[in-house]
Structure formats: C-alpha cells, structure tokens
Amino acid sequence: MNQRLTSQNGAPIADDQNSLTAGARGGVMLQDWQLIEKLAHFNRERIPERVVHAKGSGAYGTFTLTRDLSEFTLADHFRGVGKQTEVFLRFSTVGGESGSADAERDPRGFAVRFYTANGNHDVVGNNTPVFFLRDGIKFPDFIHTQKRNPKTNMKDPEAMWDFWSLNPEALHQVTILMSDRGIPASYRHMNGYGSHTFSFWNEQGERFWVKFHFKTQQGIKNLSNQQADKLKGIDPDHAQRDLYGAIEDGEFPKWSVNVQIMPEADAEKYHLNPFDLTKVWPHKDYPLQEIGVLELNRNPENYFNEVEQAALAPSNLVPGIGASPDKMLQARLFAYADAQRYRIGANYNQLPVNCPHASQANHYQRGGAMAGTGCPFHGRSPDSAGSVNYGPNSQNGPAQQAQYAEPPMDIAGAMARYDKTVEDDYQQAGDLFRLMNAEQQQALFDTIAATLEQASEAVQARMLSHFEQADPAYAEGIRAAIAAA
Ligand code: NDP
C-alpha cells in the first residue's frame, strides 16, 4: 500500500492536484497553505552553486590499508594492515556551471573523504599533481579569467592567456591541462592527487612531509578535442552516467593509493621548495610508496542531499595528519570551510554526508540555522548533549584530549609579502614536455594554438617567451601551429 501523502507538518493531503479556488474558474485563495508551501519550497530548492567545481559526481566506497604507516602517523586509517575505512569521493570539473558539459578541457576535482575513527579526513585534490598558482591571494583573479567575462558573459581566451602570460608559475599546470590528459575520458580513467604537501606526525613527535597520489586501476583514458566536442553535444553528463552506471553494474572503480614521504629536515636542503604547489617531487627523489586501495561501490540515494551538499574541506584533518607551509594550502584551509558555511549554513557538518560517520562529534558550539539536525550514524547531534555549552566546565562535558597535540613546528623569518619570482617556473614544465612523444607534443601544440591564436599578439608573444624557457622546441611547435591555424 502507498504511504500517505502529507504536507510538511505530516498532515494527510486529500487533493494535491487542484488549488483552492473561489468558484471553478478562480481566483485562488490565500488560505491555500498547501499550494503556498509547495511553491515556497520549490523557490528554495537550490543553494548557491559552488563558484568553482560546480558540476560534480560523487560516490561512496572503501579504503583498504595494505601497508601499515604507524611509524609515520597517528592517523587511524593508516594503521593496521587490512583496516577498512568508509570513503566518499566527489569528482568535478572546475570552471563550468552546474549544468555544463563533463567533457570540457579542465582540471578535474578529486576530493576524497575518509570517515575515520578519529574524525573525517578530507584530501581535496585534483587529477593533476600541481596547480596554476603557488599563492592563494591570486586565486580570485585567476578564476575570474576562467569564468565568464562580466560584460560579454562569455568565456574569454584573451583574459585566460593574459593572466597566464603574466604568471609564469602557471606554465607547468597549463602544460598538463593542454596535454592529452587534459580531457579525461571519464572520472574512472584518471589519477587523483592530493597535490599539496601535507604532514604526517607520529607518537614520538616526528614530522614527515607527505604527498598523496591515487593511481587509477582502470587505466588512463583521454578524449581528443574532436571526441570531446561531439560528446558535449550528445551527452553533456557522460562522466556522471559512466560513474553511476559502472557502480550500479557492480564494476567498482579502484585507485591504488600511494604516498611520497619526506623527513621534516629534508625540506631545508631539498633543491626545490617542497611547499610550492606548482611543483612535483620527482619520483626518483621520493618514490611512490603504495599503501592501499580505494574502491567506489555505492551510489548516493539522493544527488542533492549527498553530492550537492557534500562539503569537503582541506581543513578536515585528523590527529597524525597536519598542514604544511604551502601557501595555497594555507589559503584553502580557510576558504573551503568558509564556502561551505556560505553555501549550506553554519551547521553543514551535521548533514548525513558531512558528519563524522565513525567518530562522535562533541563540542560546545550551539545554535545557528538547522542546529540539532543530528548525525544518523550516532542518533544525536553534537549540540544536543545536555545544557552545558561552555568549556572547561565541572559538569562532565566533553574534555580535551592532550595525547593528540600536534608536535611544534619551527617557523622563522621576517613578515613581508615575499616576491614569488624567486622560484623556478620552467624546469618541470619542460620536463613534462620532454616526457611526451612526438604525437603527444603535436597534440599539445595544436590544442594551445587553437585558443592562444585568439589572444592579442602581445599576449601571444609573452606566452611564447615562457614556452621558450621551458624548452625551445615547445615554443617552436606552438609558433608553427599558430601559423598553420
Ligand atoms: P617520472 O618519469 O618518474 O614520472 C612522470 C609522471 O608523469 C608519471 O607519474 C606519469 O603518470 C605522468 N604523466 C605522463 N604524462 C602526463 C601528462 N600529460 N600529464 C600529467 N602527468 C603525466 O618523472 P618525474 O617524477 O621526474 O616528473 C617529471 C614530470 O612528470 C613532472 O615535471 C610532472 O610534470 C610530471 N608528473 C610528475 C609527478 C610526480 O609526482 N613526480 C606526478 C604526475 C606527473 P602515469 O605514471 O600515471 O603515466
């Protein structure tokens, strides 16, 4: 038998098809609270879409640890071979709106949440190991160049290349984006990277710098520009369809999880700045160490509730895992949680997808919109435990756990806005270029030329001087491709 249809207050509804009217032809009575409730709720069905990463897909799964990392970290999910931890992963494109096509040339978000016994640990990364910028103060300007021009409301190749030409630190990521890996065939067929340098710390108070790598077990597959252009018209949601369908069919996608680990003191003497987000740590210096496998095996029941309202943040760290001086990470530690408070509200961490599933949240924060929503995994919300709303207290309220204090980190230096051009911007972009075979290099030239030739000559000249410094053959190929376009 069907469940009974009710209004929000649970009252049975007799007729949900006809408004309450004065006579058969109307008008409609203000008294029709049923109609008003439906329309008013409909008007509020959307929350602000993310400024970046608006179009996304998500799924739940399991992380299984295959190598114990107790010597490096206190983190529960990295201790005890065979331990399984529930995960949620949200994939996304970056620049497009929530209805945009999945086959755009764009980095892909790769945001993993581990629901650990000591709280949620989020690794909010991309499918690229580096980023366009090394300082968060440039981020709003950069994103403005990727979105619509405020006057024409169209994407703007001049703005995009103008910004990149004035910020050579972007060259490495631009090279990845314009390469054959710039349009992954699906979310299953790409790698993920934590990208930033994070830290591990252990019981002895030793700290290690760490990078996370998620290597696809489905194999890398990409789309050509032509394939992508066709797909955008036929099926703008192809990556969502692919992920959802694979999981429904029991073809659970998997990534092997790897880390690069650097002892704390190495950072001082390493030949590059290990906290610079525009650079990788070459594998020959710090080899990948496989630590486990991440599998996605459950689709969300409700897209809005669990994917749109999924609110991951790099500030979701757990004992044994910390931040690093990486300037972009420092900016994101603030910005992500702040964006979630704006999008969803102060109590976004009480929603089922966001609350800690394997750890009970207990704190003295009270009130705010939607307080007391509660985490279904624990049956009560963190703010409903008795009347005590301050700490310390003598009423048996939640108590500090001193054993989880992060070891102190030495920081030195005079306060200033340091010029970032002291870093090398060209070596690793060139390394990547030289790693490509002739066919991949030609595809790179053609892809860059297709939009760079739409920019002004001054911008083209500035960009070509950057390509030249990465590798003379890189600039030469683009020059020829622009001439042929
Ligand atoms: P390695 O030869 O040890 O590794 C090269 C890496 O490049 C591999 O991880 C490979 O991924 C990846 N790769 C190949 N083609 C592309 C592409 N078009 N876009 C992005 N990644 C690609 O070299 P190094 O560690 O010395 O690094 C050399 C260059 O490789 C770097 O400058 C960087 O651009 C790129 N790279 C390095 C990574 C690192 O963490 N060291 C990670 C990813 C890229 P796969 O094994 O999946 O084929």
Coordinates of C-alpha atoms and ligand atoms in Angstrom, one line a residue:
M1 CA 0.0 0.0 0.0
N2 CA 1.2 3.5 -0.8
Q3 CA 2.4 5.7 2.0
R4 CA 0.0 8.5 2.7
L5 CA 0.8 11.9 1.1
T6 CA 1.2 14.6 3.7
S7 CA 2.2 18.2 4.0
Q8 CA 5.5 19.2 5.8
N9 CA 3.7 19.1 9.1
G10 CA 2.7 15.5 8.5
A11 CA -1.0 16.2 7.9
P12 CA -2.6 13.9 5.2
I13 CA -3.4 15.7 2.0
A14 CA -6.8 15.0 0.3
D15 CA -6.2 16.7 -3.1
D16 CA -2.8 17.6 -4.4
Q17 CA -3.9 18.4 -8.0
N18 CA -6.4 21.3 -7.6
S19 CA -5.8 24.7 -6.0
L20 CA -8.3 26.0 -3.5
T21 CA -10.4 28.5 -5.6
A22 CA -13.4 30.7 -5.3
G23 CA -15.5 29.0 -7.9
A24 CA -14.4 26.7 -10.7
R25 CA -12.6 29.5 -12.6
G26 CA -10.7 31.0 -9.6
G27 CA -9.1 33.2 -8.2
V28 CA -7.0 31.3 -5.8
M29 CA -7.5 31.6 -2.1
L30 CA -4.6 32.9 0.1
Q31 CA -5.9 30.3 2.5
D32 CA -4.4 27.6 0.3
W33 CA -1.4 26.9 2.5
Q34 CA -0.8 23.6 0.7
L35 CA -0.2 25.5 -2.6
I36 CA 1.9 28.1 -0.8
E37 CA 4.0 25.5 0.9
K38 CA 4.7 23.7 -2.4
L39 CA 5.6 26.9 -4.3
A40 CA 7.6 28.4 -1.5
H41 CA 9.7 25.3 -1.0
F42 CA 10.2 25.0 -4.8
N43 CA 11.6 28.5 -4.8
R44 CA 14.1 27.4 -2.3
E45 CA 15.2 24.1 -3.9
R46 CA 18.6 25.4 -4.9
I47 CA 21.5 26.5 -2.7
P48 CA 24.2 28.8 -4.2
E49 CA 26.3 26.7 -6.6
R50 CA 30.0 26.4 -6.0
V51 CA 32.0 29.2 -7.7
V52 CA 34.4 26.6 -8.8
H53 CA 33.8 22.8 -9.1
A54 CA 30.0 23.4 -9.5
K55 CA 29.4 20.3 -11.8
G56 CA 30.2 17.2 -10.0
S57 CA 29.6 13.5 -9.3
G58 CA 30.0 11.5 -6.1
A59 CA 30.0 8.0 -4.7
Y60 CA 30.8 6.1 -1.5
G61 CA 33.3 3.3 -1.1
T62 CA 36.0 1.8 1.0
F63 CA 39.7 2.4 1.6
T64 CA 41.6 -0.7 2.5
L65 CA 45.1 -0.3 4.0
T66 CA 47.7 -2.6 2.6
R67 CA 50.8 -1.1 4.3
D68 CA 51.0 0.0 7.9
L69 CA 52.1 3.6 8.4
S70 CA 52.3 3.6 12.2
E71 CA 56.0 4.6 12.1
F72 CA 54.9 7.9 10.4
T73 CA 51.5 8.8 11.6
L74 CA 48.9 8.5 14.3
A75 CA 46.1 8.6 11.7
D76 CA 43.8 5.7 12.5
H77 CA 43.0 4.9 8.8
F78 CA 46.7 4.4 8.1
R79 CA 47.4 2.0 10.9
G80 CA 46.8 -1.8 10.8
V81 CA 47.1 -3.7 7.5
G82 CA 43.7 -4.7 6.3
K83 CA 41.8 -1.9 8.1
Q84 CA 38.9 -0.7 6.1
T85 CA 37.6 2.9 6.2
E86 CA 34.5 4.2 4.6
V87 CA 35.1 6.9 2.0
F88 CA 33.2 9.4 -0.1
L89 CA 34.7 10.8 -3.3
R90 CA 33.4 13.8 -5.2
F91 CA 34.7 14.4 -8.8
S92 CA 34.1 17.6 -10.7
T93 CA 35.1 19.9 -13.4
V94 CA 36.2 23.3 -12.3
G95 CA 35.2 26.3 -14.5
G96 CA 31.7 25.4 -15.8
E97 CA 28.4 26.0 -14.1
S98 CA 26.4 23.1 -12.6
G99 CA 24.7 22.3 -15.9
S100 CA 27.9 22.4 -18.0
A101 CA 29.3 19.5 -20.0
D102 CA 31.5 16.9 -18.4
A103 CA 33.8 16.7 -21.5
E104 CA 35.4 20.2 -21.1
R105 CA 39.1 20.6 -21.1
D106 CA 39.5 21.5 -17.5
P107 CA 41.2 20.0 -14.4
R108 CA 39.0 17.5 -12.6
G109 CA 38.3 17.8 -8.9
F110 CA 39.2 14.6 -7.0
A111 CA 38.1 15.1 -3.4
V112 CA 38.3 12.2 -1.0
R113 CA 36.8 12.0 2.4
F114 CA 37.9 9.2 4.8
Y115 CA 35.4 8.7 7.6
T116 CA 38.0 7.7 10.2
A117 CA 37.5 6.7 13.9
N118 CA 39.2 10.0 14.8
G119 CA 37.1 12.2 12.5
N120 CA 36.7 13.0 8.9
H121 CA 39.9 13.4 6.9
D122 CA 39.4 15.1 3.5
V123 CA 42.0 15.2 0.8
V124 CA 40.5 17.8 -1.5
G125 CA 42.7 17.5 -4.6
N126 CA 42.6 17.4 -8.4
N127 CA 43.5 15.0 -11.2
T128 CA 46.8 17.0 -11.5
P129 CA 49.7 16.9 -9.1
V130 CA 50.3 20.7 -9.3
F131 CA 48.2 23.9 -9.7
F132 CA 48.3 27.1 -11.7
L133 CA 49.3 29.2 -8.6
R134 CA 51.5 28.9 -5.6
D135 CA 49.8 31.7 -3.5
G136 CA 46.1 31.8 -2.7
I137 CA 46.0 35.6 -2.9
K138 CA 45.9 35.2 -6.7
F139 CA 43.1 32.7 -6.8
P140 CA 40.0 35.0 -7.2
D141 CA 41.8 36.8 -10.1
F142 CA 42.7 33.6 -11.7
I143 CA 39.2 32.1 -11.5
H144 CA 37.7 35.3 -12.9
T145 CA 39.8 34.6 -16.1
Q146 CA 38.4 31.1 -16.3
K147 CA 34.7 32.1 -15.9
R148 CA 32.6 34.5 -18.0
N149 CA 33.6 38.0 -18.9
P150 CA 31.5 40.3 -16.7
K151 CA 30.4 42.4 -19.7
T152 CA 30.0 39.9 -22.5
N153 CA 29.0 37.0 -20.3
M154 CA 31.2 34.8 -22.5
K155 CA 34.4 32.8 -21.8
D156 CA 37.4 35.0 -22.6
P157 CA 40.6 33.5 -24.2
E158 CA 42.3 36.9 -24.0
A159 CA 41.8 37.1 -20.2
M160 CA 42.8 33.5 -19.7
W161 CA 46.1 33.8 -21.7
D162 CA 46.7 37.3 -20.5
F163 CA 46.7 36.1 -16.9
W164 CA 48.8 33.0 -17.6
S165 CA 51.3 35.1 -19.6
L166 CA 51.7 37.4 -16.6
N167 CA 52.0 34.5 -14.1
P168 CA 54.6 32.1 -15.5
E169 CA 54.2 29.9 -12.4
A170 CA 51.1 28.6 -14.2
L171 CA 53.1 27.1 -17.0
H172 CA 53.5 23.6 -15.5
Q173 CA 49.8 23.2 -14.9
V174 CA 48.9 24.8 -18.3
T175 CA 51.1 22.2 -19.9
I176 CA 49.3 19.4 -18.2
L177 CA 45.9 20.9 -19.0
M178 CA 46.7 21.3 -22.7
S179 CA 48.2 17.9 -22.9
D180 CA 46.5 14.7 -23.9
R181 CA 45.5 14.2 -20.3
G182 CA 43.5 17.5 -20.3
I183 CA 40.2 15.8 -21.1
P184 CA 39.9 12.5 -19.2
A185 CA 37.5 10.0 -20.8
S186 CA 35.7 9.5 -17.5
Y187 CA 36.2 10.0 -13.8
R188 CA 37.2 6.4 -13.6
H189 CA 40.1 6.7 -16.0
M190 CA 42.2 9.3 -14.4
N191 CA 44.6 9.7 -11.5
G192 CA 43.9 11.8 -8.4
Y193 CA 46.4 13.8 -6.4
G194 CA 46.3 15.5 -3.0
S195 CA 48.6 18.0 -4.8
H196 CA 49.5 19.9 -1.7
T197 CA 52.2 18.9 0.7
F198 CA 50.7 17.7 3.9
S199 CA 52.3 16.4 7.0
F200 CA 52.3 13.1 9.0
W201 CA 53.3 13.0 12.6
N202 CA 53.8 10.1 15.0
E203 CA 53.8 9.3 18.7
Q204 CA 57.4 10.3 19.0
G205 CA 56.6 13.8 17.8
E206 CA 58.5 13.3 14.5
R207 CA 57.1 15.0 11.4
F208 CA 57.2 14.0 7.8
W209 CA 56.1 15.9 4.7
V210 CA 53.7 13.8 2.5
K211 CA 52.0 13.9 -0.9
F212 CA 49.1 11.7 -1.8
H213 CA 48.7 10.0 -5.2
F214 CA 45.7 8.0 -6.3
K215 CA 46.5 5.9 -9.4
T216 CA 43.6 4.6 -11.5
Q217 CA 43.4 0.8 -11.8
Q218 CA 41.1 1.3 -14.8
G219 CA 44.0 2.7 -16.9
I220 CA 44.4 6.3 -18.1
K221 CA 41.9 7.1 -20.9
N222 CA 41.5 10.5 -22.5
L223 CA 39.4 12.2 -25.1
S224 CA 40.7 14.0 -28.2
N225 CA 39.3 17.5 -28.8
Q226 CA 37.1 16.1 -31.6
Q227 CA 35.7 13.3 -29.4
A228 CA 35.0 15.7 -26.6
D229 CA 33.3 18.3 -28.8
K230 CA 31.0 15.5 -30.1
L231 CA 30.3 14.2 -26.7
K232 CA 29.4 17.6 -25.3
G233 CA 26.5 17.8 -27.7
I234 CA 25.4 14.2 -27.4
D235 CA 25.7 13.6 -23.7
P236 CA 26.8 16.6 -21.5
D237 CA 26.6 14.3 -18.4
H238 CA 28.7 11.5 -19.8
A239 CA 31.1 11.3 -16.8
Q240 CA 28.2 11.2 -14.3
R241 CA 26.5 8.5 -16.5
D242 CA 29.7 6.5 -16.7
L243 CA 30.4 6.6 -12.9
Y244 CA 26.8 5.9 -11.8
G245 CA 26.4 3.1 -14.4
A246 CA 29.6 1.4 -13.5
I247 CA 28.8 1.3 -9.8
E248 CA 25.2 0.1 -10.5
D249 CA 26.6 -2.7 -12.7
G250 CA 29.0 -3.8 -10.0
E251 CA 32.1 -2.7 -11.9
F252 CA 33.5 -0.9 -8.9
P253 CA 36.3 1.6 -9.9
K254 CA 39.6 1.3 -7.9
W255 CA 42.6 3.5 -7.3
S256 CA 45.8 2.4 -5.7
V257 CA 46.7 4.9 -3.0
N258 CA 50.4 6.0 -2.8
V259 CA 52.4 8.4 -0.8
Q260 CA 55.7 10.2 -1.2
I261 CA 57.2 10.8 2.2
M262 CA 60.0 13.3 3.1
P263 CA 61.6 13.6 6.5
E264 CA 60.9 17.0 8.0
A265 CA 64.6 18.2 7.9
D266 CA 65.0 17.3 4.2
A267 CA 62.8 20.3 3.3
E268 CA 65.6 22.7 4.2
K269 CA 68.2 21.1 1.9
Y270 CA 66.0 19.8 -1.0
H271 CA 66.9 21.5 -4.3
L272 CA 63.3 22.8 -4.8
N273 CA 60.7 24.3 -2.4
P274 CA 58.7 21.3 -1.4
F275 CA 55.8 23.5 -0.4
D276 CA 55.4 25.1 -3.9
L277 CA 52.1 23.8 -5.4
T278 CA 53.4 24.4 -8.9
K279 CA 56.0 21.7 -8.5
V280 CA 56.0 17.9 -8.1
W281 CA 58.6 16.0 -6.1
P282 CA 60.3 14.0 -8.9
H283 CA 59.7 10.2 -8.3
K284 CA 63.4 9.5 -8.4
D285 CA 63.9 11.7 -5.4
Y286 CA 60.9 10.5 -3.4
P287 CA 59.5 7.3 -4.9
L288 CA 55.8 6.4 -4.7
Q289 CA 55.0 4.0 -1.8
E290 CA 51.8 2.1 -2.2
I291 CA 49.7 2.0 0.9
G292 CA 46.3 0.8 0.0
V293 CA 43.4 0.6 -2.4
L294 CA 40.4 2.9 -2.7
E295 CA 37.2 1.4 -4.2
L296 CA 33.9 3.1 -5.0
N297 CA 31.0 0.8 -4.6
R298 CA 27.8 2.7 -3.6
N299 CA 25.9 5.4 -5.4
P300 CA 24.2 8.1 -3.3
E301 CA 20.5 7.7 -2.8
N302 CA 19.8 11.4 -3.4
Y303 CA 22.1 13.6 -5.5
F304 CA 21.2 16.9 -3.9
N305 CA 21.5 15.7 -0.3
E306 CA 24.7 13.8 -0.7
V307 CA 26.6 15.3 -3.6
E308 CA 25.4 18.9 -3.9
Q309 CA 25.6 19.2 -0.1
A310 CA 28.8 17.3 0.3
A311 CA 31.1 19.9 1.9
L312 CA 34.7 18.7 1.8
A313 CA 37.4 20.9 3.1
P314 CA 41.2 20.6 3.3
S315 CA 40.9 21.8 6.9
N316 CA 39.2 18.5 7.8
L317 CA 42.4 17.0 9.3
V318 CA 42.8 14.3 12.0
P319 CA 45.4 13.5 14.6
G320 CA 48.5 12.4 12.8
I321 CA 47.9 14.5 9.7
G322 CA 48.6 18.2 9.5
A323 CA 49.1 21.0 7.1
S324 CA 52.4 22.4 5.7
P325 CA 53.6 25.9 5.0
D326 CA 52.3 25.5 1.3
K327 CA 50.8 29.0 0.8
M328 CA 47.9 27.7 -1.4
L329 CA 47.0 25.1 1.2
Q330 CA 47.0 27.7 3.9
A331 CA 44.5 29.8 1.9
R332 CA 42.3 26.8 1.2
L333 CA 42.3 25.8 4.9
F334 CA 40.3 28.9 5.4
A335 CA 38.4 29.2 2.1
Y336 CA 36.8 25.8 1.8
A337 CA 35.0 25.6 5.1
D338 CA 34.0 29.3 4.6
A339 CA 32.5 28.5 1.3
Q340 CA 30.5 25.6 2.8
R341 CA 29.2 27.9 5.6
Y342 CA 28.0 30.3 2.9
R343 CA 26.5 27.6 0.6
I344 CA 24.9 25.4 3.3
G345 CA 25.0 27.2 6.6
A346 CA 26.9 27.1 9.9
N347 CA 25.7 23.6 10.7
Y348 CA 26.7 22.0 7.4
N349 CA 28.7 19.4 9.3
Q350 CA 25.6 18.0 10.8
L351 CA 24.2 16.7 7.5
P352 CA 24.5 12.9 7.0
V353 CA 27.2 13.1 4.2
N354 CA 29.3 15.6 6.2
C355 CA 29.0 14.4 9.8
P356 CA 31.7 12.1 11.1
H357 CA 30.4 8.5 10.5
A358 CA 32.9 6.7 12.6
S359 CA 33.5 9.3 15.3
Q360 CA 31.1 11.1 17.6
A361 CA 31.3 14.9 17.3
N362 CA 31.0 16.6 20.7
H363 CA 31.6 20.3 21.1
Y364 CA 30.3 23.5 22.7
Q365 CA 29.1 25.1 19.5
R366 CA 25.3 25.8 19.7
G367 CA 22.6 27.3 17.6
G368 CA 22.6 28.5 14.0
A369 CA 20.4 27.6 11.1
M370 CA 19.3 23.9 11.2
A371 CA 21.0 23.2 14.6
G372 CA 20.2 19.8 16.0
T373 CA 19.9 18.1 12.7
G374 CA 21.9 15.2 14.1
C375 CA 24.1 12.6 12.5
P376 CA 22.1 9.4 11.7
F377 CA 25.2 7.4 12.5
H378 CA 25.1 8.4 16.1
G379 CA 21.4 9.3 16.8
R380 CA 22.1 12.7 18.3
S381 CA 23.6 16.0 17.2
P382 CA 26.8 17.3 18.7
D383 CA 24.9 20.3 20.1
S384 CA 22.1 18.4 21.9
A385 CA 24.2 16.8 24.7
G386 CA 22.8 18.4 27.8
S387 CA 22.7 22.1 28.7
V388 CA 26.4 22.8 29.1
N389 CA 27.6 25.0 26.3
Y390 CA 31.0 26.1 27.6
G391 CA 34.3 24.6 28.4
P392 CA 36.0 23.9 30.6
N393 CA 33.2 23.0 33.0
S394 CA 32.6 20.9 36.0
Q395 CA 29.6 19.1 34.6
N396 CA 31.3 16.2 32.8
G397 CA 31.3 18.0 29.4
P398 CA 33.5 16.8 26.6
A399 CA 37.1 17.1 27.6
Q400 CA 40.3 17.9 25.7
Q401 CA 42.5 15.0 24.5
A402 CA 46.0 16.1 25.2
Q403 CA 47.5 13.0 23.7
Y404 CA 46.6 14.3 20.2
A405 CA 48.6 17.5 20.4
E406 CA 50.5 18.1 17.1
P407 CA 54.3 18.5 17.6
P408 CA 55.5 22.1 17.4
M409 CA 56.7 23.3 14.0
D410 CA 59.6 25.7 13.7
I411 CA 58.7 28.7 11.7
A412 CA 61.2 31.6 11.2
G413 CA 61.5 34.7 9.1
A414 CA 60.6 38.3 8.9
M415 CA 57.0 39.2 8.0
A416 CA 56.7 40.5 4.4
R417 CA 55.0 39.9 1.1
Y418 CA 57.8 37.9 -0.5
D419 CA 58.3 38.1 -4.2
K420 CA 57.4 34.7 -5.6
T421 CA 59.6 35.0 -8.7
V422 CA 62.5 33.6 -6.8
E423 CA 61.1 30.2 -7.7
D424 CA 61.9 28.4 -10.9
D425 CA 58.8 28.3 -13.2
Y426 CA 60.1 26.5 -16.2
Q427 CA 62.1 23.3 -15.3
Q428 CA 59.2 21.0 -14.5
A429 CA 57.0 22.3 -17.3
G430 CA 59.9 21.5 -19.6
D431 CA 60.4 18.0 -18.0
L432 CA 56.8 17.2 -18.8
F433 CA 57.1 18.4 -22.3
R434 CA 60.3 16.3 -22.9
L435 CA 58.5 13.2 -21.5
M436 CA 55.9 13.4 -24.3
N437 CA 56.3 11.5 -27.6
A438 CA 56.2 13.4 -30.9
E439 CA 52.5 12.7 -31.4
Q440 CA 51.6 14.0 -27.9
Q441 CA 53.7 17.1 -28.4
Q442 CA 52.0 17.9 -31.7
A443 CA 48.6 17.5 -30.0
L444 CA 49.8 19.9 -27.3
F445 CA 50.9 22.4 -29.9
D446 CA 47.6 22.2 -31.7
T447 CA 45.4 22.5 -28.5
I448 CA 47.4 25.5 -27.3
A449 CA 47.4 27.2 -30.7
A450 CA 43.6 26.8 -31.0
T451 CA 42.9 29.3 -28.2
L452 CA 46.2 31.2 -28.0
E453 CA 45.7 32.4 -31.5
Q454 CA 42.5 34.1 -30.4
A455 CA 44.5 36.2 -27.9
S456 CA 46.3 39.5 -28.8
E457 CA 49.7 39.5 -30.3
A458 CA 51.3 41.0 -27.1
V459 CA 49.9 38.1 -25.0
Q460 CA 51.0 35.5 -27.6
A461 CA 54.5 36.9 -27.5
R462 CA 54.7 36.9 -23.7
M463 CA 53.4 33.3 -23.7
L464 CA 55.9 32.2 -26.4
S465 CA 58.8 33.5 -24.3
H466 CA 57.6 31.3 -21.4
F467 CA 57.3 28.2 -23.6
E468 CA 60.8 29.1 -25.0
Q469 CA 62.3 29.0 -21.4
A470 CA 60.6 25.6 -20.7
D471 CA 62.0 24.2 -24.0
P472 CA 62.8 25.9 -27.3
A473 CA 61.1 23.1 -29.1
Y474 CA 57.9 23.8 -27.1
A475 CA 57.8 27.4 -28.3
E476 CA 58.8 26.4 -31.9
G477 CA 55.9 23.9 -32.2
I478 CA 53.4 26.4 -31.0
R479 CA 54.6 29.1 -33.3
A480 CA 54.2 26.6 -36.2
A481 CA 50.8 25.5 -35.1
I482 CA 49.6 29.2 -34.8
A483 CA 50.9 29.9 -38.3
A484 CA 49.1 26.9 -39.6
A485 CA 45.8 27.7 -37.8
Ligands
NDP1 P1 58.6 10.3 -13.9 O1 59.0 9.8 -15.3 O2 59.0 9.5 -12.7 O3 57.0 10.4 -13.8 C1 56.3 11.0 -14.8 C2 54.9 11.1 -14.4 O4 54.2 11.9 -15.4 C3 54.2 9.8 -14.3 O5 53.5 9.8 -13.0 C4 53.1 9.9 -15.4 O6 51.9 9.3 -14.9 C5 52.9 11.4 -15.5 N1 52.4 11.9 -16.8 C6 52.7 11.4 -18.1 N2 52.1 12.2 -19.0 C7 51.4 13.1 -18.3 C8 50.6 14.2 -18.7 N3 50.3 14.5 -19.9 N4 50.1 15.0 -17.7 C9 50.3 14.7 -16.4 N5 51.1 13.7 -16.0 C10 51.7 12.9 -16.9 O7 59.1 11.8 -13.8 P2 59.3 12.8 -12.6 O8 58.7 12.4 -11.3 O9 60.7 13.3 -12.7 O10 58.3 14.0 -13.2 C11 58.5 14.5 -14.5 C12 57.3 15.3 -14.9 O11 56.2 14.4 -14.8 C13 57.0 16.4 -13.9 O12 57.5 17.6 -14.2 C14 55.5 16.4 -14.0 O13 55.1 17.3 -15.0 C15 55.0 15.0 -14.4 N6 54.4 14.3 -13.2 C16 55.2 14.0 -12.1 C17 54.6 13.5 -11.0 C18 55.3 13.3 -9.7 O14 54.6 13.3 -8.7 N7 56.6 13.2 -9.7 C19 53.1 13.2 -11.0 C20 52.5 13.4 -12.3 C21 53.1 14.0 -13.3 P3 51.5 7.8 -15.1 O15 52.5 7.0 -14.3 O16 50.2 7.7 -14.5 O17 51.5 7.5 -16.6

